[in-house]
Amino acid sequence: MARLMRVSRRAVLVAAVVAVVALVAGVAVALLVPDRAGAPAGAPPDVSAAPTEAAATPSPSPGANVAGPLDILIVGLDTRVSVPDWQPHADAVMVLHVDEGLTSGYLYSLPRDLLVDVPAFPAAGFGGGRLKLTEAMSRGSRRPGGNRPDAAQGFELLEKAVLRYTGLRRFDAGAALTFAGLSRLTDAVGGIEVTVDQRVVSQHRRPDGKMRTLRAGGGGYLGPQMVYEPGRRRMVGWQAIDYARQRYTAGGDYTRQRHQRQIIAALLAKAAADGIPASPERLADVLAALRETVLFEGGRNTAVDYAYALRNLTPQALTLVSLPGASVIRNGGYRGEQLKPAGTAFLKAAAAGDGAAHLRANPGLRHG
């Protein structure tokens, strides 16, 4: 994947399948980077002076150049916009694999605290080392000289770390997503239906959706808590992001990863039921209310190209994969997470192009 480009606040907002499929703990707002004289990259050339015959030639459908198989990196960012110069962290890391026919695939998560070897990155003055995966984003975002952190630069280092760990050769596209827009996107599609699989008590929200009061001096929150009871539940925007964020519950971060994948499946199901992926115009309409600057890179193809090319990827054809892991404790202290052999075996198979076959042979990995 080409280097993820910086996105300006005047960038043109477009719809993307990443917005519907690749929702982690944030919003998939895909933007095109301005290119010539303010026109969005990938926009058609000015044909006002072209011959009539050329103008009459039908243009190819969106996504005509998108060919499978695909691997797409999806990152949920904790940007803490309220904290000056906060270095963005990768709060959720997912890989979406789409098979050759672009009609089926699988989605798996990597723990945010996964211990990985992060390569040296001169742009950030980083010499490399063994870190938690979430830290690759923050270390890579540093700009020598005291300038504000650069999320696009951080994403570049995170991508390198994920490729090194998983053994994948490259990513065809990638999106860095923020928390805030998930609420807007969920509301834009009219809410979603989620099967809550265990009781989840929110650390952050009250039952009315308002934020709980931060305890003086830190150390938690005060006040009544929103509770998500097991069963089929309809969620509006703030509930979707709140449910997807909770990790102080039974199963910890592995439960949170599962819930994030459930939110993705629910958004995809709602979009499919409403016919959104099949219509570039409706995709654009759904995201028209979103104004966050988020990062998207798809090589020669735009976000709309990916959206339309993956319009036949249904929820039923998307396998949600859980990779088992465990905490690393050294000298009595928590150091991070590591995948168990079943998880690393899957990554090895996926890197060799045999991920789907591996899942068929190991059905225990196939669940949300």
Short mmCIF file of C-alpha atoms in Angstrom, two decimals:
data_model
loop_
_atom_site.label_atom_id
_atom_site.label_comp_id
_atom_site.label_asym_id
_atom_site.label_seq_id
_atom_site.Cartn_x
_atom_site.Cartn_y
_atom_site.Cartn_z
CA MET A 1 0.00 0.00 0.00
CA ALA A 2 1.28 3.42 -0.84
CA ARG A 3 2.15 5.77 2.00
CA LEU A 4 -0.99 7.00 3.72
CA MET A 5 -1.38 10.63 2.77
CA ARG A 6 -2.19 13.54 5.04
CA VAL A 7 -5.77 14.79 4.75
CA SER A 8 -6.65 18.46 5.00
CA ARG A 9 -9.86 19.82 6.54
CA ARG A 10 -10.92 20.98 3.08
CA ALA A 11 -10.59 17.50 1.64
CA VAL A 12 -13.59 16.14 -0.22
CA LEU A 13 -15.71 13.68 1.76
CA VAL A 14 -16.62 10.51 -0.09
CA ALA A 15 -18.32 7.26 0.82
CA ALA A 16 -16.34 4.07 1.20
CA VAL A 17 -17.01 0.46 1.86
CA VAL A 18 -14.52 0.90 4.65
CA ALA A 19 -17.18 3.12 6.18
CA VAL A 20 -19.70 0.30 6.18
CA VAL A 21 -17.53 -2.78 6.58
CA ALA A 22 -14.48 -1.52 8.39
CA LEU A 23 -15.92 0.03 11.48
CA VAL A 24 -13.89 -0.76 14.58
CA ALA A 25 -14.11 1.61 17.49
CA GLY A 26 -14.39 4.64 15.36
CA VAL A 27 -15.80 6.19 12.25
CA ALA A 28 -14.79 5.21 8.76
CA VAL A 29 -14.83 8.57 7.11
CA ALA A 30 -12.83 8.16 3.92
CA LEU A 31 -11.47 11.26 2.31
CA LEU A 32 -9.73 11.98 -0.94
CA VAL A 33 -6.65 14.12 -0.76
CA PRO A 34 -6.74 17.30 -2.84
CA ASP A 35 -4.50 16.93 -5.82
CA ARG A 36 -4.42 19.39 -8.71
CA ALA A 37 -5.68 22.89 -7.94
CA GLY A 38 -7.95 21.64 -5.17
CA ALA A 39 -9.59 18.85 -7.19
CA PRO A 40 -9.82 15.56 -5.27
CA ALA A 41 -7.28 12.89 -6.12
CA GLY A 42 -8.84 10.38 -8.45
CA ALA A 43 -11.36 12.88 -9.81
CA PRO A 44 -11.99 12.62 -13.57
CA PRO A 45 -9.94 14.95 -15.74
CA ASP A 46 -11.42 18.08 -17.26
CA VAL A 47 -13.01 16.90 -20.51
CA SER A 48 -14.47 20.24 -21.58
CA ALA A 49 -12.02 20.44 -24.50
CA ALA A 50 -12.17 16.77 -25.41
CA PRO A 51 -13.68 15.56 -28.71
CA THR A 52 -17.37 14.70 -28.70
CA GLU A 53 -16.65 11.05 -29.39
CA ALA A 54 -14.47 10.79 -26.28
CA ALA A 55 -17.06 12.52 -24.13
CA ALA A 56 -19.70 10.05 -25.31
CA THR A 57 -17.60 7.04 -24.31
CA PRO A 58 -19.16 5.46 -21.22
CA SER A 59 -16.89 5.56 -18.21
CA PRO A 60 -16.13 2.32 -16.36
CA SER A 61 -18.18 1.54 -13.28
CA PRO A 62 -16.70 2.44 -9.89
CA GLY A 63 -14.28 -0.19 -8.67
CA ALA A 64 -13.54 -1.67 -12.08
CA ASN A 65 -9.85 -1.72 -11.17
CA VAL A 66 -10.36 -3.36 -7.77
CA ALA A 67 -9.39 -7.03 -7.99
CA GLY A 68 -9.18 -9.64 -5.26
CA PRO A 69 -7.87 -11.01 -3.12
CA LEU A 70 -7.56 -7.95 -0.88
CA ASP A 71 -6.15 -7.22 2.54
CA ILE A 72 -7.30 -3.99 4.19
CA LEU A 73 -5.86 -2.58 7.41
CA ILE A 74 -8.40 -0.89 9.70
CA VAL A 75 -7.37 1.05 12.78
CA GLY A 76 -9.50 2.66 15.44
CA LEU A 77 -7.76 5.77 16.74
CA ASP A 78 -7.84 7.29 20.18
CA THR A 79 -6.95 10.86 19.26
CA ARG A 80 -7.98 12.63 22.50
CA VAL A 81 -8.61 15.88 20.65
CA SER A 82 -9.26 17.58 23.99
CA VAL A 83 -5.64 16.98 25.07
CA PRO A 84 -3.09 19.28 23.34
CA ASP A 85 -0.42 17.41 21.37
CA TRP A 86 -1.85 14.00 22.34
CA GLN A 87 -0.08 11.31 20.32
CA PRO A 88 -2.72 9.12 18.65
CA HIS A 89 -2.94 5.53 19.84
CA ALA A 90 -4.20 2.53 17.91
CA ASP A 91 -7.04 1.48 20.19
CA ALA A 92 -8.22 -1.25 17.83
CA VAL A 93 -6.41 -2.98 14.97
CA MET A 94 -8.20 -5.18 12.44
CA VAL A 95 -7.43 -6.83 9.12
CA LEU A 96 -10.18 -7.43 6.56
CA HIS A 97 -9.37 -10.11 3.98
CA VAL A 98 -11.60 -10.34 0.92
CA ASP A 99 -11.33 -13.39 -1.34
CA GLU A 100 -10.62 -13.30 -5.07
CA GLY A 101 -14.25 -13.07 -6.12
CA LEU A 102 -14.91 -10.12 -3.76
CA THR A 103 -18.00 -11.86 -2.36
CA SER A 104 -16.61 -13.47 0.81
CA GLY A 105 -13.92 -12.86 3.37
CA TYR A 106 -12.92 -12.80 7.00
CA LEU A 107 -12.15 -10.19 9.62
CA TYR A 108 -9.75 -10.62 12.52
CA SER A 109 -8.41 -8.44 15.31
CA LEU A 110 -4.97 -8.04 16.79
CA PRO A 111 -4.81 -7.11 20.50
CA ARG A 112 -3.92 -3.45 21.04
CA ASP A 113 -1.36 -4.53 23.65
CA LEU A 114 0.17 -7.26 21.46
CA LEU A 115 3.94 -7.31 21.89
CA VAL A 116 5.55 -6.89 18.48
CA ASP A 117 8.90 -5.92 16.97
CA VAL A 118 8.46 -2.42 15.59
CA PRO A 119 11.00 -1.50 12.90
CA ALA A 120 13.14 1.62 12.97
CA PHE A 121 11.41 4.71 11.57
CA PRO A 122 13.76 7.63 10.88
CA ALA A 123 10.90 10.04 10.06
CA ALA A 124 9.90 9.95 13.74
CA GLY A 125 13.41 9.57 15.12
CA PHE A 126 12.54 6.04 16.30
CA GLY A 127 15.26 3.41 16.36
CA GLY A 128 12.99 0.37 16.61
CA GLY A 129 12.20 -1.95 19.48
CA ARG A 130 9.75 -4.38 21.04
CA LEU A 131 6.59 -2.51 21.97
CA LYS A 132 2.86 -2.90 22.35
CA LEU A 133 1.17 -2.64 18.98
CA THR A 134 -0.79 0.45 20.05
CA GLU A 135 2.51 2.25 20.67
CA ALA A 136 3.66 1.86 17.07
CA MET A 137 1.04 4.42 16.11
CA SER A 138 2.04 6.93 18.78
CA ARG A 139 5.81 6.48 18.27
CA GLY A 140 5.44 6.86 14.53
CA SER A 141 3.38 10.02 14.87
CA ARG A 142 6.16 11.96 16.57
CA ARG A 143 7.70 14.76 14.57
CA PRO A 144 11.21 15.81 15.64
CA GLY A 145 11.35 19.48 16.52
CA GLY A 146 8.27 19.64 18.71
CA ASN A 147 5.66 19.85 15.94
CA ARG A 148 2.18 18.47 16.48
CA PRO A 149 1.83 14.68 16.10
CA ASP A 150 1.20 13.40 12.58
CA ALA A 151 -1.44 10.64 12.52
CA ALA A 152 -0.71 9.72 8.89
CA GLN A 153 2.95 9.22 9.72
CA GLY A 154 2.01 7.11 12.74
CA PHE A 155 -0.23 4.95 10.60
CA GLU A 156 2.69 4.28 8.28
CA LEU A 157 4.79 2.83 11.09
CA LEU A 158 1.84 0.85 12.44
CA GLU A 159 1.32 -0.66 9.01
CA LYS A 160 4.96 -1.76 8.89
CA ALA A 161 4.67 -3.35 12.33
CA VAL A 162 1.50 -5.25 11.42
CA LEU A 163 3.00 -6.53 8.17
CA ARG A 164 6.11 -7.72 9.98
CA TYR A 165 4.09 -9.53 12.64
CA THR A 166 1.46 -11.13 10.40
CA GLY A 167 3.75 -12.03 7.51
CA LEU A 168 1.46 -10.39 4.95
CA ARG A 169 3.28 -8.89 1.98
CA ARG A 170 1.28 -5.67 1.71
CA PHE A 171 -2.06 -3.99 2.31
CA ASP A 172 -4.20 -2.99 -0.65
CA ALA A 173 -5.94 -0.26 1.31
CA GLY A 174 -6.12 1.13 4.79
CA ALA A 175 -8.23 3.40 6.96
CA ALA A 176 -7.44 5.15 10.21
CA LEU A 177 -10.68 5.81 12.06
CA THR A 178 -11.62 8.01 15.02
CA PHE A 179 -14.06 7.31 17.83
CA ALA A 180 -16.31 10.32 17.36
CA GLY A 181 -17.85 9.57 13.98
CA LEU A 182 -19.09 6.06 14.74
CA SER A 183 -22.01 7.60 16.57
CA ARG A 184 -22.87 9.80 13.59
CA LEU A 185 -22.52 6.96 11.09
CA THR A 186 -24.72 4.61 13.10
CA ASP A 187 -27.36 7.29 13.36
CA ALA A 188 -27.00 8.04 9.64
CA VAL A 189 -28.07 4.48 8.76
CA GLY A 190 -30.95 4.65 11.24
CA GLY A 191 -29.43 2.62 14.06
CA ILE A 192 -28.34 -1.02 14.15
CA GLU A 193 -29.47 -4.33 15.65
CA VAL A 194 -26.88 -6.10 17.82
CA THR A 195 -27.09 -9.38 19.72
CA VAL A 196 -25.49 -8.57 23.08
CA ASP A 197 -23.78 -11.78 24.18
CA GLN A 198 -23.00 -10.90 27.79
CA ARG A 199 -23.85 -8.27 30.35
CA VAL A 200 -21.74 -5.15 29.76
CA VAL A 201 -21.62 -2.27 32.23
CA SER A 202 -20.37 0.99 30.76
CA GLN A 203 -17.48 2.80 32.40
CA HIS A 204 -18.11 5.97 30.41
CA ARG A 205 -21.84 6.60 29.89
CA ARG A 206 -24.94 7.14 31.96
CA PRO A 207 -28.23 5.48 30.93
CA ASP A 208 -29.29 8.74 29.25
CA GLY A 209 -26.16 8.74 27.08
CA LYS A 210 -24.39 11.59 28.86
CA MET A 211 -20.79 11.13 29.94
CA ARG A 212 -20.22 10.06 33.52
CA THR A 213 -18.32 12.41 35.82
CA LEU A 214 -14.58 11.82 36.02
CA ARG A 215 -13.50 11.19 39.60
CA ALA A 216 -11.45 14.05 41.05
CA GLY A 217 -7.77 13.20 40.70
CA GLY A 218 -8.52 10.42 38.19
CA GLY A 219 -9.07 6.76 38.93
CA GLY A 220 -12.45 6.20 37.36
CA TYR A 221 -15.89 7.74 37.01
CA LEU A 222 -18.86 8.53 39.21
CA GLY A 223 -22.60 8.26 38.75
CA PRO A 224 -25.16 5.83 37.26
CA GLN A 225 -23.99 3.51 34.48
CA MET A 226 -25.48 2.38 31.21
CA VAL A 227 -25.94 -1.41 31.18
CA TYR A 228 -26.24 -3.58 28.07
CA GLU A 229 -28.17 -6.74 28.96
CA PRO A 230 -27.91 -9.92 26.84
CA GLY A 231 -30.35 -10.23 23.97
CA ARG A 232 -31.21 -8.61 20.69
CA ARG A 233 -30.87 -4.85 21.11
CA ARG A 234 -31.33 -1.84 18.87
CA MET A 235 -28.49 0.64 19.29
CA VAL A 236 -28.25 4.27 18.32
CA GLY A 237 -24.93 5.96 17.70
CA TRP A 238 -23.71 6.70 21.21
CA GLN A 239 -24.65 3.20 22.35
CA ALA A 240 -22.72 1.53 19.51
CA ILE A 241 -19.50 3.37 20.30
CA ASP A 242 -19.96 2.87 24.04
CA TYR A 243 -20.61 -0.86 23.72
CA ALA A 244 -17.60 -1.27 21.42
CA ARG A 245 -15.25 0.52 23.83
CA GLN A 246 -15.80 -1.46 27.04
CA ARG A 247 -12.93 -3.73 28.04
CA TYR A 248 -13.33 -3.80 31.83
CA THR A 249 -15.70 -6.74 31.62
CA ALA A 250 -15.52 -10.53 31.56
CA GLY A 251 -12.96 -11.46 28.91
CA GLY A 252 -11.25 -8.07 28.94
CA ASP A 253 -9.88 -6.76 25.66
CA TYR A 254 -10.64 -10.01 23.82
CA THR A 255 -14.32 -9.47 24.60
CA ARG A 256 -14.04 -5.89 23.39
CA GLN A 257 -12.49 -7.10 20.13
CA ARG A 258 -15.43 -9.47 19.65
CA HIS A 259 -17.93 -6.70 20.30
CA GLN A 260 -16.18 -4.43 17.80
CA ARG A 261 -16.55 -7.13 15.15
CA GLN A 262 -20.23 -7.45 16.06
CA ILE A 263 -20.71 -3.74 15.45
CA ILE A 264 -19.07 -4.10 12.03
CA ALA A 265 -21.37 -6.99 11.12
CA ALA A 266 -24.42 -5.08 12.32
CA LEU A 267 -23.51 -2.00 10.26
CA LEU A 268 -22.88 -4.13 7.20
CA ALA A 269 -26.22 -5.91 7.67
CA LYS A 270 -28.10 -2.63 7.99
CA ALA A 271 -26.38 -1.15 4.97
CA ALA A 272 -27.06 -4.27 2.90
CA ALA A 273 -30.72 -4.37 3.92
CA ASP A 274 -31.11 -0.75 2.81
CA GLY A 275 -29.30 -1.32 -0.51
CA ILE A 276 -26.60 1.22 0.34
CA PRO A 277 -23.48 -0.62 -0.94
CA ALA A 278 -24.99 -0.99 -4.43
CA SER A 279 -25.45 2.75 -4.87
CA PRO A 280 -22.48 5.15 -4.90
CA GLU A 281 -24.94 8.02 -4.57
CA ARG A 282 -26.53 6.58 -1.43
CA LEU A 283 -23.11 5.79 0.02
CA ALA A 284 -22.20 9.43 -0.37
CA ASP A 285 -25.51 10.52 1.15
CA VAL A 286 -25.04 8.32 4.22
CA LEU A 287 -21.70 9.93 5.00
CA ALA A 288 -22.63 13.46 4.02
CA ALA A 289 -23.24 14.36 7.67
CA LEU A 290 -19.76 13.28 8.73
CA ARG A 291 -17.14 15.98 8.88
CA GLU A 292 -14.20 14.36 10.66
CA THR A 293 -10.82 14.27 8.99
CA VAL A 294 -9.80 10.65 8.82
CA LEU A 295 -7.18 8.87 6.76
CA PHE A 296 -7.79 6.58 3.80
CA GLU A 297 -5.42 5.13 1.24
CA GLY A 298 -6.35 2.84 -1.61
CA GLY A 299 -3.56 3.20 -4.12
CA ARG A 300 -4.97 4.08 -7.54
CA ASN A 301 -8.54 3.46 -6.40
CA THR A 302 -10.76 5.83 -4.49
CA ALA A 303 -12.90 5.00 -1.50
CA VAL A 304 -16.01 4.89 -3.70
CA ASP A 305 -14.23 2.35 -5.93
CA TYR A 306 -13.79 0.02 -2.97
CA ALA A 307 -17.34 0.65 -1.81
CA TYR A 308 -18.88 -0.38 -5.10
CA ALA A 309 -16.47 -3.26 -5.77
CA LEU A 310 -17.37 -4.86 -2.44
CA ARG A 311 -21.11 -4.32 -2.73
CA ASN A 312 -21.73 -8.09 -2.85
CA LEU A 313 -19.82 -8.82 0.36
CA THR A 314 -22.78 -9.69 2.58
CA PRO A 315 -22.76 -10.16 6.37
CA GLN A 316 -23.42 -13.87 5.87
CA ALA A 317 -20.27 -14.17 3.75
CA LEU A 318 -18.02 -12.34 6.22
CA THR A 319 -16.45 -14.64 8.82
CA LEU A 320 -15.59 -13.01 12.14
CA VAL A 321 -12.42 -14.55 13.54
CA SER A 322 -11.26 -14.64 17.16
CA LEU A 323 -7.54 -15.19 17.71
CA PRO A 324 -6.87 -16.55 21.21
CA GLY A 325 -4.20 -14.84 23.28
CA ALA A 326 -2.90 -14.44 26.81
CA SER A 327 -1.27 -11.83 29.00
CA VAL A 328 2.51 -11.66 29.34
CA ILE A 329 3.57 -11.29 32.99
CA ARG A 330 7.21 -10.70 33.86
CA ASN A 331 8.60 -10.07 37.31
CA GLY A 332 5.06 -9.78 38.60
CA GLY A 333 4.14 -7.01 36.18
CA TYR A 334 1.93 -6.87 33.08
CA ARG A 335 3.93 -6.42 29.89
CA GLY A 336 1.35 -6.94 27.15
CA GLU A 337 -0.35 -9.69 25.17
CA GLN A 338 0.77 -12.59 23.00
CA LEU A 339 -1.22 -14.84 20.69
CA LYS A 340 -1.53 -18.51 21.51
CA PRO A 341 -0.34 -21.12 18.97
CA ALA A 342 -3.83 -21.37 17.45
CA GLY A 343 -3.70 -17.64 16.69
CA THR A 344 -0.20 -17.62 15.21
CA ALA A 345 -1.04 -20.71 13.12
CA PHE A 346 -3.95 -18.83 11.58
CA LEU A 347 -1.74 -15.83 10.75
CA LYS A 348 0.77 -18.12 9.07
CA ALA A 349 -1.99 -19.66 6.96
CA ALA A 350 -3.44 -16.26 6.09
CA ALA A 351 -0.05 -14.97 4.96
CA ALA A 352 0.28 -18.01 2.68
CA GLY A 353 -3.16 -17.37 1.16
CA ASP A 354 -4.76 -20.31 2.98
CA GLY A 355 -6.71 -18.43 5.64
CA ALA A 356 -10.16 -19.57 4.50
CA ALA A 357 -9.10 -23.23 4.35
CA HIS A 358 -7.55 -22.92 7.79
CA LEU A 359 -10.81 -21.58 9.18
CA ARG A 360 -12.75 -24.47 7.68
CA ALA A 361 -10.34 -26.91 9.36
CA ASN A 362 -10.43 -25.00 12.67
CA PRO A 363 -14.06 -23.96 13.23
CA GLY A 364 -13.31 -22.92 16.81
CA LEU A 365 -11.84 -19.69 15.45
CA ARG A 366 -15.00 -18.89 13.52
CA HIS A 367 -17.12 -16.79 15.78
CA GLY A 368 -17.77 -13.15 16.54
#
